[in-house]
Amino acid sequence: MAIVGAQTELLYPRPGLICVPIAGPATFDYALVWCTDRLSAAAAAFLRHVTS
C-alpha cells in the first residue's frame, strides 16, 4: 500500500493495481526526498541543477 498521485492509475496501468481516492480535500503537496549521505553522482548533479 502506498499514497501516490492521482495520475498513477492513468500513467502506470498494471494488472492488479487498484487506486482508491482519499476522500476529502487535498491536504498535501509533492516533494522530492533523498538521503543526502548516499547521493549518486547523477543525483548530486540533479540536485545542483535544481537548486541553482
Short mmCIF file of N, CA and C in Angstrom, two decimals:
data_model
loop_
_atom_site.label_atom_id
_atom_site.label_comp_id
_atom_site.label_asym_id
_atom_site.label_seq_id
_atom_site.Cartn_x
_atom_site.Cartn_y
_atom_site.Cartn_z
N MET A 1 0.84 -1.16 0.00
CA MET A 1 0.00 0.00 0.00
C MET A 1 0.89 1.23 0.00
N ALA A 2 0.51 2.23 -0.76
CA ALA A 2 1.27 3.47 -0.84
C ALA A 2 0.33 4.62 -1.18
N ILE A 3 0.70 5.80 -0.75
CA ILE A 3 -0.02 7.00 -1.17
C ILE A 3 0.69 7.51 -2.42
N VAL A 4 -0.06 7.62 -3.50
CA VAL A 4 0.51 8.05 -4.78
C VAL A 4 -0.36 9.15 -5.36
N GLY A 5 0.16 9.83 -6.34
CA GLY A 5 -0.61 10.87 -7.02
C GLY A 5 -1.74 10.27 -7.84
N ALA A 6 -2.75 11.07 -8.07
CA ALA A 6 -3.93 10.61 -8.82
C ALA A 6 -3.57 10.17 -10.23
N GLN A 7 -2.49 10.68 -10.78
CA GLN A 7 -2.10 10.33 -12.15
C GLN A 7 -1.54 8.91 -12.25
N THR A 8 -1.20 8.28 -11.15
CA THR A 8 -0.57 6.96 -11.18
C THR A 8 -1.41 5.93 -11.91
N GLU A 9 -2.69 5.89 -11.64
CA GLU A 9 -3.56 4.90 -12.27
C GLU A 9 -3.59 5.07 -13.79
N LEU A 10 -3.56 6.31 -14.25
CA LEU A 10 -3.60 6.59 -15.69
C LEU A 10 -2.24 6.34 -16.35
N LEU A 11 -1.17 6.79 -15.71
CA LEU A 11 0.16 6.72 -16.33
C LEU A 11 0.84 5.37 -16.19
N TYR A 12 0.50 4.61 -15.16
CA TYR A 12 1.17 3.34 -14.90
C TYR A 12 0.16 2.21 -14.69
N PRO A 13 -0.67 1.94 -15.69
CA PRO A 13 -1.68 0.88 -15.52
C PRO A 13 -0.99 -0.48 -15.36
N ARG A 14 -1.40 -1.22 -14.35
CA ARG A 14 -0.84 -2.54 -14.09
C ARG A 14 -1.97 -3.49 -13.69
N PRO A 15 -1.92 -4.72 -14.15
CA PRO A 15 -2.92 -5.69 -13.69
C PRO A 15 -2.82 -5.83 -12.17
N GLY A 16 -3.94 -5.78 -11.51
CA GLY A 16 -3.96 -5.95 -10.06
C GLY A 16 -3.69 -4.68 -9.28
N LEU A 17 -3.32 -3.58 -9.95
CA LEU A 17 -3.10 -2.31 -9.27
C LEU A 17 -4.43 -1.59 -9.16
N ILE A 18 -4.80 -1.27 -7.95
CA ILE A 18 -6.06 -0.57 -7.72
C ILE A 18 -5.76 0.73 -6.99
N CYS A 19 -6.23 1.83 -7.54
CA CYS A 19 -6.07 3.14 -6.90
C CYS A 19 -7.41 3.57 -6.35
N VAL A 20 -7.44 3.90 -5.08
CA VAL A 20 -8.66 4.33 -4.42
C VAL A 20 -8.45 5.77 -3.94
N PRO A 21 -9.26 6.71 -4.41
CA PRO A 21 -9.09 8.11 -4.00
C PRO A 21 -9.30 8.27 -2.49
N ILE A 22 -8.54 9.17 -1.91
CA ILE A 22 -8.71 9.53 -0.50
C ILE A 22 -9.81 10.58 -0.45
N ALA A 23 -10.80 10.35 0.37
CA ALA A 23 -11.94 11.28 0.46
C ALA A 23 -11.52 12.59 1.11
N GLY A 24 -12.14 13.67 0.69
CA GLY A 24 -11.87 14.97 1.28
C GLY A 24 -10.95 15.80 0.41
N PRO A 25 -10.73 17.05 0.82
CA PRO A 25 -9.87 17.94 0.04
C PRO A 25 -8.40 17.53 0.14
N ALA A 26 -7.66 17.89 -0.89
CA ALA A 26 -6.22 17.60 -0.88
C ALA A 26 -5.56 18.32 0.30
N THR A 27 -4.68 17.62 0.99
CA THR A 27 -4.06 18.21 2.17
C THR A 27 -2.54 18.16 2.14
N PHE A 28 -1.96 17.77 0.99
CA PHE A 28 -0.50 17.70 0.92
C PHE A 28 -0.02 18.04 -0.48
N ASP A 29 1.24 18.42 -0.58
CA ASP A 29 1.89 18.68 -1.85
C ASP A 29 2.96 17.62 -2.07
N TYR A 30 3.42 17.51 -3.30
CA TYR A 30 4.51 16.59 -3.62
C TYR A 30 5.85 17.24 -3.31
N ALA A 31 6.83 16.42 -3.02
CA ALA A 31 8.18 16.90 -2.79
C ALA A 31 9.17 15.81 -3.16
N LEU A 32 10.37 16.19 -3.54
CA LEU A 32 11.44 15.23 -3.76
C LEU A 32 12.15 15.02 -2.43
N VAL A 33 12.43 13.78 -2.11
CA VAL A 33 13.08 13.44 -0.85
C VAL A 33 14.23 12.49 -1.15
N TRP A 34 15.36 12.71 -0.49
CA TRP A 34 16.51 11.85 -0.71
C TRP A 34 17.38 11.84 0.53
N CYS A 35 18.20 10.79 0.64
CA CYS A 35 19.19 10.70 1.73
C CYS A 35 20.45 11.41 1.26
N THR A 36 20.82 12.47 1.94
CA THR A 36 21.96 13.27 1.49
C THR A 36 23.29 12.58 1.72
N ASP A 37 23.34 11.59 2.58
CA ASP A 37 24.62 10.92 2.84
C ASP A 37 24.94 9.83 1.82
N ARG A 38 24.02 9.55 0.87
CA ARG A 38 24.26 8.49 -0.11
C ARG A 38 23.87 8.93 -1.51
N LEU A 39 24.20 10.15 -1.90
CA LEU A 39 23.83 10.62 -3.23
C LEU A 39 24.75 10.03 -4.29
N SER A 40 24.14 9.54 -5.36
CA SER A 40 24.94 9.11 -6.51
C SER A 40 25.42 10.36 -7.23
N ALA A 41 26.36 10.20 -8.14
CA ALA A 41 26.85 11.33 -8.92
C ALA A 41 25.71 11.97 -9.71
N ALA A 42 24.84 11.15 -10.29
CA ALA A 42 23.71 11.67 -11.06
C ALA A 42 22.75 12.45 -10.17
N ALA A 43 22.47 11.93 -8.99
CA ALA A 43 21.56 12.62 -8.07
C ALA A 43 22.18 13.93 -7.59
N ALA A 44 23.47 13.94 -7.32
CA ALA A 44 24.14 15.16 -6.89
C ALA A 44 24.10 16.21 -8.00
N ALA A 45 24.30 15.79 -9.25
CA ALA A 45 24.24 16.73 -10.38
C ALA A 45 22.83 17.29 -10.52
N PHE A 46 21.83 16.44 -10.39
CA PHE A 46 20.44 16.89 -10.46
C PHE A 46 20.14 17.90 -9.36
N LEU A 47 20.56 17.60 -8.16
CA LEU A 47 20.33 18.50 -7.02
C LEU A 47 21.01 19.85 -7.24
N ARG A 48 22.23 19.85 -7.74
CA ARG A 48 22.90 21.12 -8.03
C ARG A 48 22.12 21.91 -9.07
N HIS A 49 21.61 21.21 -10.10
CA HIS A 49 20.87 21.87 -11.18
C HIS A 49 19.58 22.52 -10.66
N VAL A 50 18.80 21.81 -9.88
CA VAL A 50 17.51 22.32 -9.46
C VAL A 50 17.59 23.34 -8.34
N THR A 51 18.72 23.41 -7.66
CA THR A 51 18.85 24.38 -6.57
C THR A 51 19.66 25.60 -6.97
N SER A 52 20.11 25.67 -8.22
CA SER A 52 20.89 26.84 -8.64
C SER A 52 20.07 27.78 -9.49
#
